[in-house]
Short mmCIF file of C-alpha atoms in Angstrom, two decimals:
data_model
loop_
_atom_site.label_atom_id
_atom_site.label_comp_id
_atom_site.label_asym_id
_atom_site.label_seq_id
_atom_site.Cartn_x
_atom_site.Cartn_y
_atom_site.Cartn_z
CA MET O 16 172.44 227.22 76.33
CA LYS O 17 172.14 231.01 75.93
CA PRO O 18 175.71 231.72 77.15
CA ILE O 19 177.04 229.19 74.63
CA VAL O 20 175.06 230.78 71.80
CA ARG O 21 176.30 234.21 72.86
CA ILE O 22 179.91 233.02 72.94
CA VAL O 23 179.55 231.44 69.49
CA GLY O 24 178.08 234.68 68.19
CA ILE O 25 180.99 236.69 69.59
CA ILE O 26 183.53 234.30 68.05
CA VAL O 27 181.82 234.45 64.65
CA SER O 28 181.62 238.25 64.84
CA LEU O 29 185.31 238.59 65.74
CA ALA O 30 186.29 236.24 62.93
CA ALA O 31 184.15 238.29 60.54
CA PHE O 32 185.78 241.55 61.65
CA ALA O 33 189.19 239.96 61.15
CA PHE O 34 188.22 238.86 57.64
CA VAL O 35 186.92 242.32 56.69
CA GLY O 36 189.99 244.01 58.20
CA ARG O 37 192.26 241.70 56.25
CA ALA O 38 190.34 242.42 53.03
CA ILE O 39 190.67 246.18 53.58
CA TYR O 40 194.38 245.88 54.36
CA ARG O 41 195.19 243.72 51.34
CA SER O 42 193.32 245.93 48.86
CA PHE O 43 193.85 249.30 50.52
CA ASP O 44 195.32 251.17 47.55
CA GLY O 45 192.71 249.94 45.10
CA LEU O 46 189.97 250.37 47.70
CA GLN O 47 190.75 254.08 48.07
CA GLN O 48 190.35 254.56 44.33
CA GLN O 49 187.04 252.69 44.24
CA LEU O 50 185.58 254.59 47.19
CA ALA O 51 186.51 257.89 45.53
CA SER O 52 184.84 257.00 42.23
CA PRO O 53 182.25 259.71 41.40
CA LEU O 54 179.85 257.18 39.84
CA PHE O 55 180.11 254.97 42.92
CA LEU O 56 179.45 257.91 45.27
CA ILE O 57 176.39 258.91 43.24
CA ALA O 58 175.14 255.31 43.37
CA VAL O 59 175.62 255.24 47.16
CA ALA O 60 173.77 258.54 47.66
CA GLY O 61 170.85 257.45 45.49
CA SER O 62 170.71 254.05 47.14
CA VAL O 63 170.30 255.61 50.60
CA VAL O 64 167.01 257.22 49.57
CA ALA O 65 165.91 254.15 47.61
CA TYR O 66 166.66 251.86 50.57
CA ALA O 67 164.57 254.05 52.87
CA ILE O 68 161.65 253.52 50.49
CA VAL O 69 162.22 249.78 50.02
CA LEU O 70 162.39 249.34 53.81
CA GLN O 71 158.68 250.19 54.01
CA LEU O 72 157.95 246.74 52.57
CA CYS O 73 159.17 245.22 55.85
CA GLY O 74 156.88 247.55 57.79
CA LEU O 75 153.94 246.50 55.62
CA ALA O 76 154.77 242.83 56.26
CA TRP O 77 154.85 243.42 60.03
CA HIS O 78 151.53 245.28 59.88
CA ARG O 79 149.92 242.41 57.94
CA LEU O 80 151.02 239.93 60.59
CA LEU O 81 149.53 242.14 63.31
CA THR O 82 146.17 242.39 61.56
CA ALA O 83 145.85 238.59 61.48
CA ILE O 84 145.03 238.79 65.20
CA ASP O 85 143.85 242.30 66.02
CA GLY O 86 142.31 243.28 62.71
CA PRO O 87 142.87 246.89 61.57
CA SER O 88 143.22 248.22 65.13
CA LEU O 89 146.65 249.66 64.30
CA GLY O 90 146.62 251.70 61.09
CA ILE O 91 149.20 251.23 58.36
CA ARG O 92 150.71 254.71 58.85
CA HIS O 93 151.06 254.17 62.60
CA ALA O 94 152.57 250.71 62.08
CA LEU O 95 155.08 252.05 59.54
CA ALA O 96 156.02 254.85 61.93
CA ILE O 97 156.66 252.39 64.76
CA TYR O 98 158.61 250.03 62.52
CA GLY O 99 160.72 252.75 60.95
CA SER O 100 161.54 254.58 64.17
CA THR O 101 162.79 251.42 65.89
CA GLN O 102 164.88 249.90 63.09
CA ILE O 103 167.87 252.01 64.11
CA TYR O 104 167.98 250.15 67.45
CA LYS O 105 169.30 247.03 65.74
CA TYR O 106 172.73 248.67 65.63
CA LEU O 107 172.93 248.56 69.41
CA PRO O 108 174.52 245.49 71.06
CA SER O 109 172.40 242.29 71.05
CA ASN O 110 170.79 242.77 67.58
CA VAL O 111 167.28 242.43 69.04
CA LEU O 112 166.56 245.81 70.64
CA HIS O 113 164.67 246.99 67.55
CA MET O 114 162.18 244.16 68.12
CA VAL O 115 161.90 245.03 71.81
CA GLY O 116 161.31 248.70 71.03
CA ARG O 117 158.77 247.83 68.35
CA TYR O 118 156.91 245.58 70.80
CA ARG O 119 156.71 248.27 73.48
CA LEU O 120 155.58 251.06 71.14
CA ALA O 121 152.96 248.89 69.46
CA ARG O 122 151.69 247.69 72.84
CA SER O 123 151.32 251.29 73.97
CA ALA O 124 149.42 252.03 70.77
CA GLY O 125 146.85 249.35 71.58
CA ALA O 126 148.13 246.19 69.91
CA SER O 127 147.47 243.05 71.95
CA ASN O 128 150.19 240.84 73.39
CA LYS O 129 148.82 237.94 71.37
CA ALA O 130 149.08 239.89 68.10
CA LEU O 131 152.58 241.11 68.89
CA ALA O 132 153.77 237.61 69.81
CA PHE O 133 152.33 236.26 66.57
CA ALA O 134 153.88 239.08 64.53
CA GLN O 135 157.30 238.60 66.13
CA ILE O 136 157.44 234.85 65.53
CA GLY O 137 155.87 235.20 62.09
CA GLU O 138 158.36 237.90 61.15
CA LEU O 139 161.36 235.82 62.19
CA LEU O 140 160.21 232.75 60.29
CA THR O 141 158.98 234.40 57.09
CA ILE O 142 161.93 236.74 56.75
CA ILE O 143 164.39 233.86 57.17
CA LEU O 144 162.48 231.77 54.64
CA ALA O 145 162.38 234.63 52.14
CA ALA O 146 166.10 235.38 52.47
CA ALA O 147 167.09 231.72 52.36
CA GLY O 148 164.86 230.96 49.39
CA ILE O 149 166.09 233.88 47.30
CA SER O 150 169.74 233.31 48.13
CA ALA O 151 169.48 229.57 47.38
CA LEU O 152 167.68 230.06 44.07
CA LEU O 153 169.47 233.12 42.71
CA ALA O 154 172.99 232.57 44.06
CA ARG O 155 173.13 228.94 42.94
CA ALA O 156 175.77 229.71 40.29
CA VAL O 157 177.99 231.36 42.91
CA LEU O 158 177.63 228.32 45.16
CA ALA O 159 178.52 226.04 42.27
CA HIS O 160 181.62 228.08 41.50
CA ALA O 161 182.70 228.04 45.15
CA LEU O 162 182.28 224.26 45.31
CA GLN O 163 184.25 223.85 42.08
CA GLU O 164 187.17 225.67 43.66
CA HIS O 165 187.13 222.98 46.35
CA GLY O 166 187.04 220.13 43.83
CA ILE O 167 183.26 219.52 43.87
CA ASP O 168 181.74 219.74 40.38
CA ASP O 169 178.39 217.94 40.50
CA PRO O 170 175.29 219.91 39.35
CA THR O 171 172.97 217.22 40.70
CA LEU O 172 174.50 217.50 44.17
CA ILE O 173 174.08 221.29 44.11
CA ASN O 174 170.43 220.99 43.07
CA ILE O 175 169.80 218.48 45.85
CA LEU O 176 171.45 220.75 48.42
CA VAL O 177 169.37 223.74 47.33
CA ILE O 178 166.06 221.86 47.21
CA CYS O 179 166.65 220.04 50.50
CA GLY O 180 167.73 223.23 52.23
CA ILE O 181 164.59 225.10 51.19
CA ALA O 182 162.40 222.09 52.04
CA VAL O 183 163.87 221.73 55.52
CA LEU O 184 163.45 225.45 56.24
CA THR O 185 159.87 225.46 54.97
CA ILE O 186 158.83 222.34 56.92
CA GLY O 187 160.59 223.52 60.06
CA ALA O 188 159.04 226.99 59.89
CA THR O 189 155.59 225.51 59.31
CA MET O 190 155.89 223.16 62.28
CA ILE O 191 157.11 225.94 64.59
CA PHE O 192 154.37 228.23 63.35
CA ARG O 193 151.63 225.70 64.01
CA HIS O 194 153.08 224.66 67.35
CA ARG O 195 153.53 228.15 68.78
CA MET O 196 150.38 229.81 67.46
CA THR O 197 146.80 229.16 68.52
CA VAL O 198 145.12 231.55 66.08
CA SER O 199 142.96 230.44 63.19
CA GLY O 200 145.15 228.45 60.85
CA GLN O 201 143.79 230.03 57.69
CA ARG O 202 144.22 233.62 58.91
CA ALA O 203 147.71 232.87 60.22
CA PHE O 204 148.98 231.28 57.02
CA VAL O 205 147.41 233.90 54.76
CA ALA O 206 149.10 236.63 56.80
CA ALA O 207 152.39 234.73 56.75
CA ALA O 208 152.13 234.22 52.97
CA VAL O 209 151.52 237.94 52.38
CA ALA O 210 154.39 238.83 54.73
CA PHE O 211 156.64 236.40 52.86
CA ILE O 212 155.86 238.17 49.58
CA PHE O 213 156.64 241.58 51.10
CA TYR O 214 159.95 240.31 52.51
CA ALA O 215 160.86 238.66 49.21
CA LEU O 216 160.21 241.95 47.43
CA PHE O 217 162.36 243.71 50.03
CA PHE O 218 165.30 241.38 49.35
CA ILE O 219 164.87 241.77 45.61
CA GLY O 220 164.73 245.56 45.97
CA SER O 221 167.72 245.80 48.29
CA GLY O 222 169.53 243.31 46.05
CA LEU O 223 168.96 245.62 43.09
CA LEU O 224 170.54 248.44 45.10
CA LEU O 225 173.54 246.19 45.74
CA THR O 226 173.61 245.46 42.01
CA GLY O 227 173.66 249.18 41.27
CA LEU O 228 176.68 249.64 43.53
CA CYS O 229 178.45 246.75 41.82
CA LYS O 230 177.67 247.98 38.31
CA SER O 231 178.98 251.46 39.18
CA LEU O 232 182.42 249.87 39.61
CA SER O 233 182.36 246.72 37.46
CA SER O 234 180.29 244.82 34.92
CA ALA O 235 181.14 241.46 36.46
CA SER O 236 178.41 238.92 37.31
CA GLY O 237 174.69 238.95 36.54
CA VAL O 238 171.85 240.64 38.38
CA PRO O 239 170.20 237.46 39.81
CA GLU O 240 173.47 236.28 41.36
CA LEU O 241 174.06 239.67 42.98
CA ILE O 242 170.54 239.71 44.44
CA GLY O 243 171.10 236.21 45.81
CA ILE O 244 174.42 237.19 47.36
CA GLY O 245 172.79 240.20 49.01
CA ALA O 246 170.03 238.02 50.49
CA ALA O 247 172.59 235.48 51.76
CA ALA O 248 174.64 238.24 53.40
CA TRP O 249 171.56 239.72 55.05
CA LEU O 250 170.49 236.27 56.31
CA ALA O 251 173.90 235.53 57.81
CA GLY O 252 174.00 238.87 59.59
CA PHE O 253 170.48 238.32 60.89
CA ILE O 254 170.95 234.88 62.42
CA VAL O 255 174.37 235.40 64.07
CA PRO O 256 173.54 236.27 67.69
CA GLY O 257 174.92 239.47 69.14
CA ALA O 258 176.14 241.07 65.88
CA PRO O 259 174.56 244.57 65.87
CA GLY O 260 172.84 244.94 62.52
CA GLY O 261 174.89 241.98 61.27
CA LEU O 262 177.97 244.21 61.42
CA GLY O 263 181.03 242.41 60.08
CA VAL O 264 179.18 239.20 59.27
CA ARG O 265 177.21 240.71 56.39
CA GLU O 266 180.34 242.34 54.97
CA THR O 267 182.23 239.07 55.14
CA ILE O 268 179.59 237.24 53.09
CA LEU O 269 179.39 240.09 50.61
CA ILE O 270 183.14 240.28 50.06
CA ALA O 271 183.46 236.50 49.73
CA GLY O 272 180.39 236.16 47.52
CA LEU O 273 181.17 239.09 45.24
CA SER O 274 184.77 237.93 44.86
CA THR O 275 183.55 234.48 43.89
CA ALA O 276 181.14 236.10 41.42
CA GLY O 277 184.05 237.77 39.64
CA LEU O 278 184.56 241.17 41.26
CA PRO O 279 188.17 242.10 42.09
CA ALA O 280 188.95 242.20 45.81
CA ALA O 281 189.10 246.01 45.98
CA GLU O 282 185.74 246.41 44.24
CA ALA O 283 184.06 243.70 46.33
CA THR O 284 185.30 245.34 49.53
CA ALA O 285 184.21 248.80 48.37
CA VAL O 286 180.72 247.52 47.53
CA ALA O 287 180.42 245.79 50.91
CA LEU O 288 181.41 248.96 52.77
CA GLY O 289 179.19 251.10 50.53
CA TYR O 290 176.23 248.80 51.09
CA ARG O 291 176.73 249.01 54.85
CA PHE O 292 176.70 252.80 54.58
CA VAL O 293 173.52 252.67 52.49
CA THR O 294 171.58 250.48 54.91
CA THR O 295 172.77 252.22 58.07
CA VAL O 296 172.15 255.75 56.82
CA GLY O 297 168.90 254.58 55.19
CA ASP O 298 167.64 253.28 58.54
CA ALA O 299 168.70 256.53 60.21
CA LEU O 300 167.00 258.59 57.49
CA VAL O 301 163.69 256.80 58.01
CA ALA O 302 163.89 257.28 61.79
CA MET O 303 164.78 260.96 61.39
CA VAL O 304 161.91 261.64 58.98
CA ILE O 305 159.45 259.95 61.33
CA MET O 306 160.71 261.97 64.31
CA LEU O 307 160.43 265.22 62.33
CA LEU O 308 156.85 264.38 61.31
CA GLU O 309 155.96 263.55 64.90
CA PHE O 310 157.58 266.79 66.09
CA GLU O 311 155.50 268.86 63.65
CA LYS O 312 152.32 267.35 65.07
#
């Protein structure tokens, strides 16, 4: 089964790279102008620092999941340092090495295997639920527009799809959570609920950064839709196996979603590339700051 999943992931990644390459080629002249826009460059630079701050919400969510089992054995500062220093590993092939590195560092710091297993499964489920929920609720108008272009114009059908999708994800995540975990149900679900809130805030925050990039080039589309598109792009890049940091996949969803939301092709492509720069450099900035602080000790 794993080889098949890996092959599917490679095919999806290659198709995504082809889509992004085609988008860059077709809008190359306009893309150069957008990427050279002073306002856009200022927005990108500011977003790098802002993303590094927003990323700490994910570290807080991971720490909360750990404390459901081990209690406060691993301090918040230590947990944030471990989380931040390993995020950069997700850009290596396989898209899971950041989780492996996080597991090893936390285990060396005294976290139990049981707590780390719970945190890893809880993180996967809650972060997927948060991204899926926000994208389904906030990007509904974009979905409706996309379906209209294919001859489907039924608001009731769209509402049913959104509600059923969220319900299936929630029920499935709950069943997996209860099946795989043997910890106290109340502690587990409280920790998962808190983690869900942190991840939801992360997607809203990073979505606002995406909105800022869009608004620096165009006034098209509303803020909620842009946040939803950002969450959908992040989710797609997260679940495709083997795509390092969702590379290519995330950009494909962003370009397609932003274009559907009303941005011209050149602007949508520029925002997708700018957002990739923001998240990659933001992850690197966090890791670098943590290493410098550790070096000074």
